[in-house]
Tab-separated table of C-alpha atoms in Angstrom:
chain	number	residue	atom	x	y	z
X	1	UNK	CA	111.777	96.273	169.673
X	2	UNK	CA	110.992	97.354	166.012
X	3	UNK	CA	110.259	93.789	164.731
X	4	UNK	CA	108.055	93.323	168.132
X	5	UNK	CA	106.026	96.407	167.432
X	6	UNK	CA	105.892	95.225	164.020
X	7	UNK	CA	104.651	91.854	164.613
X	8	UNK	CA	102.027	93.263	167.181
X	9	UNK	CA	100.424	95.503	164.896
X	10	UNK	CA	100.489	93.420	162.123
X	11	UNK	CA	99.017	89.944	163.513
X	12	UNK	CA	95.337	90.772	163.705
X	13	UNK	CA	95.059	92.186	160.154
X	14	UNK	CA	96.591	88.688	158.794
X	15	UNK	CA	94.068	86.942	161.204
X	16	UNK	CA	90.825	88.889	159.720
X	17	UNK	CA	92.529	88.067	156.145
X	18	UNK	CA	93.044	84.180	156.974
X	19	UNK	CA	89.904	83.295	158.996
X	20	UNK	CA	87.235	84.376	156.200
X	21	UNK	CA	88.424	80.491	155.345
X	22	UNK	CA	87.546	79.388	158.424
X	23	UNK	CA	91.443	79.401	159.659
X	24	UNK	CA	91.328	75.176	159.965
X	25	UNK	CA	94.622	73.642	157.882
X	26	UNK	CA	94.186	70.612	155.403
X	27	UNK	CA	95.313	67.769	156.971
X	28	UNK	CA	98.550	66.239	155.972
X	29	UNK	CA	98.420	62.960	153.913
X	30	UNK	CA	100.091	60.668	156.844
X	31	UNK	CA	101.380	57.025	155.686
X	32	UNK	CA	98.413	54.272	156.683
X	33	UNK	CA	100.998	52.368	158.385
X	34	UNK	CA	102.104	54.365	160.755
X	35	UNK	CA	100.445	56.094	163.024
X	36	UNK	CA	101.518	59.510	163.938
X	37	UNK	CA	103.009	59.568	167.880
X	38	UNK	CA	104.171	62.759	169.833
X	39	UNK	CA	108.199	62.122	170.586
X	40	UNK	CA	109.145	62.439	173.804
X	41	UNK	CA	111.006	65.823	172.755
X	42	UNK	CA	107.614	67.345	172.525
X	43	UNK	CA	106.065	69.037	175.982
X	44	UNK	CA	101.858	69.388	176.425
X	45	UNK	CA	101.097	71.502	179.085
X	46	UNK	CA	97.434	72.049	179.711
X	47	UNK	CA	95.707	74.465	177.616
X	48	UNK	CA	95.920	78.006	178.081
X	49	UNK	CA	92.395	80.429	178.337
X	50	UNK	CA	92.081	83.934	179.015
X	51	UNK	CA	89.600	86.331	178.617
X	52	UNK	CA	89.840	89.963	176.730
X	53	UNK	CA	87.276	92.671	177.808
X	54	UNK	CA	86.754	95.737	175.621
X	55	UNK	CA	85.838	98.491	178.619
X	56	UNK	CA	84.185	100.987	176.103
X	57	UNK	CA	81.359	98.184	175.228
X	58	UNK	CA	81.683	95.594	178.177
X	59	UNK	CA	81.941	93.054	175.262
X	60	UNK	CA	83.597	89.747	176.688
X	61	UNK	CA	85.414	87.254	174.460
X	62	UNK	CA	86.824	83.911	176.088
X	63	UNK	CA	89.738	82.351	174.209
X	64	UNK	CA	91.924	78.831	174.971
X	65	UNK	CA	94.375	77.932	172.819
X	66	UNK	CA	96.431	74.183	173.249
X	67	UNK	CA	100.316	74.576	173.057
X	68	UNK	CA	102.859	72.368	172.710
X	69	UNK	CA	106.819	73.262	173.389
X	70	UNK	CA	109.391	71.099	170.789
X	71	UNK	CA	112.494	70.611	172.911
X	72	UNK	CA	115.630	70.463	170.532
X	73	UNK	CA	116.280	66.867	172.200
X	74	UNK	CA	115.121	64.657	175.019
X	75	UNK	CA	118.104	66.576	177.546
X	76	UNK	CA	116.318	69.760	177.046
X	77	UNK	CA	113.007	68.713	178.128
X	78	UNK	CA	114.217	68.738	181.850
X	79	UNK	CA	115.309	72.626	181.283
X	80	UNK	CA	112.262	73.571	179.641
X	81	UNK	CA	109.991	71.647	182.324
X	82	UNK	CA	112.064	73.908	184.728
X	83	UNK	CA	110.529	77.299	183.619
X	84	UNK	CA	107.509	76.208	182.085
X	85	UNK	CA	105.492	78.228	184.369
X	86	UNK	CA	107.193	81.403	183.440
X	87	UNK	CA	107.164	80.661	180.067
X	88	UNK	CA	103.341	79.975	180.163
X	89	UNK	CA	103.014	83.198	182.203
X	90	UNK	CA	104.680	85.359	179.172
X	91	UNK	CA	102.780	83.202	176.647
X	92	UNK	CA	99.561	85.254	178.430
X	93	UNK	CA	101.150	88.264	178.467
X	94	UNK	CA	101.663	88.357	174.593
X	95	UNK	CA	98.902	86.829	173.443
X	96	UNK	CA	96.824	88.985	175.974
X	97	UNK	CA	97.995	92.101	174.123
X	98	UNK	CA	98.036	90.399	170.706
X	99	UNK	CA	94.195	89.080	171.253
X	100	UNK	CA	92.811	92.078	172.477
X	101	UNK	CA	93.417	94.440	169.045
X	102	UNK	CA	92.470	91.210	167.069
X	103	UNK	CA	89.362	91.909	169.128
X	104	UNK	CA	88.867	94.989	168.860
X	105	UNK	CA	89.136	94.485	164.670
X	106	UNK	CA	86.619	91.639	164.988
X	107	UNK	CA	83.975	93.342	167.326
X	108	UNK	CA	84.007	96.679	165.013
X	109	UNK	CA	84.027	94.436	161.333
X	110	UNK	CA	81.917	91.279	162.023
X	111	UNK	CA	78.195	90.778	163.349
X	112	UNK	CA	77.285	89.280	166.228
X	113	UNK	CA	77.285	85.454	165.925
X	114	UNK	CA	80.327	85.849	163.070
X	115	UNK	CA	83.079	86.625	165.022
X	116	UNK	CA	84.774	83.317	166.889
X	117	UNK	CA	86.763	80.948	164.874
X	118	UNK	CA	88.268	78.039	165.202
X	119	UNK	CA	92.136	76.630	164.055
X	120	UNK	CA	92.896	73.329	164.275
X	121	UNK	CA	97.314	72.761	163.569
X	122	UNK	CA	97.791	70.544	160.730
X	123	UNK	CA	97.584	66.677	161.493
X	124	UNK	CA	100.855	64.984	163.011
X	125	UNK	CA	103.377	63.267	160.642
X	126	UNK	CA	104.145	59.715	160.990
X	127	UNK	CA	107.162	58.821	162.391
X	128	UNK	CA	109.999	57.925	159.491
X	129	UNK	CA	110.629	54.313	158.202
X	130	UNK	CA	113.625	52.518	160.363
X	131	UNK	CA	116.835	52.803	158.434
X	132	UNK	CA	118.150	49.416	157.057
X	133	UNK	CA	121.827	48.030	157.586
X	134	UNK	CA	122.700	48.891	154.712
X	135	UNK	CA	121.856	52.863	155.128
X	136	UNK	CA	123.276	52.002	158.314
X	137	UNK	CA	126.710	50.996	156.934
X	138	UNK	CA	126.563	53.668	154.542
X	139	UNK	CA	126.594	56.600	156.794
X	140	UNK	CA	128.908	54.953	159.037
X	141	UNK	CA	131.337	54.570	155.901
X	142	UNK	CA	131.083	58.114	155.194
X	143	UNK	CA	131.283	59.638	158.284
X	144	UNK	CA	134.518	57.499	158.499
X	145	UNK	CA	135.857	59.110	154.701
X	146	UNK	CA	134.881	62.500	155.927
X	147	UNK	CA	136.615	62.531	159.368
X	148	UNK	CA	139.993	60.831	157.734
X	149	UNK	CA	139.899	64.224	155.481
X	150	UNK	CA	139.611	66.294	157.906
X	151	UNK	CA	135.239	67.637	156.540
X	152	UNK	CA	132.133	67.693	158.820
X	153	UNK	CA	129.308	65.968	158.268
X	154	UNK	CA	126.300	68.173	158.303
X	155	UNK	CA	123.934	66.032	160.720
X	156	UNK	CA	119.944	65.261	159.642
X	157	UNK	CA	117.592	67.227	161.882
X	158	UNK	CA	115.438	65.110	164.234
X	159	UNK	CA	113.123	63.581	163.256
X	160	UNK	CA	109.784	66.133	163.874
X	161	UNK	CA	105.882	65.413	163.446
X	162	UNK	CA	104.695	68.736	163.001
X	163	UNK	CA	103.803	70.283	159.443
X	164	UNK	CA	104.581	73.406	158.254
X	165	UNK	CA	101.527	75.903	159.045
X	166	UNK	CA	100.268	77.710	156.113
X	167	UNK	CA	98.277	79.795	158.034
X	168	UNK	CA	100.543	83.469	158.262
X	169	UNK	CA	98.369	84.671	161.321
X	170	UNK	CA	99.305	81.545	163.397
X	171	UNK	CA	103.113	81.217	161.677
X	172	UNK	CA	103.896	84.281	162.882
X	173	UNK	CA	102.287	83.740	166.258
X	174	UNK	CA	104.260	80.801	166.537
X	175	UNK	CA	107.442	82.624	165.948
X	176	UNK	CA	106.545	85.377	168.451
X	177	UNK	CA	106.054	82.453	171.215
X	178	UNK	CA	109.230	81.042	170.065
X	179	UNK	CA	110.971	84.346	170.921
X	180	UNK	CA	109.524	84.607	173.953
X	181	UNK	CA	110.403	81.332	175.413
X	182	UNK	CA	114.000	81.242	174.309
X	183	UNK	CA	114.441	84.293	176.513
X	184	UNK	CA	114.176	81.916	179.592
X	185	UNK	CA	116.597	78.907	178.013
X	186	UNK	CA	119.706	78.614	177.317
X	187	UNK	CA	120.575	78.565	173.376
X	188	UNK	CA	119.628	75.967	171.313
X	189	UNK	CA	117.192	74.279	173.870
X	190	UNK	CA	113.704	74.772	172.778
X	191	UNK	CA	113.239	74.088	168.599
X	192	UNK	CA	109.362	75.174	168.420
X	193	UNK	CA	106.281	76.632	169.453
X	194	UNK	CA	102.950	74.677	168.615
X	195	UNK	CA	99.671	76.347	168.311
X	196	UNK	CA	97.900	72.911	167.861
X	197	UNK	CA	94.174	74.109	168.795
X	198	UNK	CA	92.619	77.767	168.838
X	199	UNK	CA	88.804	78.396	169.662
X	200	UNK	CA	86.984	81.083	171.367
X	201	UNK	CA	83.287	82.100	172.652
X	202	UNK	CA	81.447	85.275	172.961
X	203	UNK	CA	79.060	85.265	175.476
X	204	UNK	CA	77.487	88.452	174.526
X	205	UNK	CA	76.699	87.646	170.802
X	206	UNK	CA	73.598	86.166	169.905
């Protein structure tokens, strides 16, 4: 409960520190060859909006964000699928609480016309080269050494197109989706939380 207070009150001050460059990420240099695909490990519901209303001024701000669930492999996308509603349901909750001190902060510091943003997640990697027979062999040869002396072979992650975000504000509200979804699957079933587009409208400002 500590770390979730702590992560509340601390989002919106890294978001007012991050957007002043307007909160986009470079994209990531992506080999010509290959075009970057979406695995079939990775879920796209539709986007999510809500809207946050500050009673004391009636100001209105309209937000949709796009995110995408990483399943840990192509069996857990059935499970996820399963609760996806719920999970969606709890993504509002949290970012419903989250959004509305980061609008507060925003109404109160920036003028009228300078407070939406805009973050766009950092481009998709291409898919890895096919390994040759001879890699092939290779691993086969040592997995073979390692199981006749009795060692494990740590495994290579999957294979996964999304970048590291250098954006804190959206890192850590990546993480705090991520916690919130693995409360409705079993372990090691979901491997990531995507905030892949953020954008949001004022309809008072000018």
């Amino acid at each position: 409960m500590a770390l979730a207070f702590f992560m509340v009150a601390t989002l919106p001050v890294s978001a007012n520190a991050n957007t002043k460059s307007e909160e986009t990420e470079k994209p990531t240099e992506a080999d010509p060859t290959k075009a970057p695909e979406i695995p079939d490990t990775v879920i796209v519901p539709d986007s999510v909006s809500l809207t946050i209303v500050l009673p004391k001024t009636g100001t209105i701000r309209q937000i949709v964000l796009n995110i995408w669930l990483e399943a840990q492999n192509k069996q857990a996308v059935g499970a996820i699928e399963q609760v996806l509603p719920k999970i969606i349901n709890a993504f509002l909750i949290d970012l419903q609480r989250l959004m509305y001190r980061d609008t507060q902060q925003r109404f109160e510091n920036r003028e009228p016309g300078k407070r939406s943003f805009r973050y766009d997640g950092p481009a998709l990697l291409p898919p890895p080269p096919a390994k040759t027979e001879e890699e092939l062999a290779a691993e086969a040869e040592a997995a073979e050494k390692a199981e006749e002396s009795g060692e494990v072979l740590v495994k290579e992650p999957p294979f996964t197109p999304f970048a590291p975000v250098s954006n804190r504000y959206f890192a850590a509200l990546q993480n705090k989706l991520l916690n919130t979804a693995e409360t409705f699957l079993p372990p090691d079933t979901i491997r990531s939380v995507q905030v892949r587009k953020f954008y949001d409208r004022w309809p008072g400002d000018t």
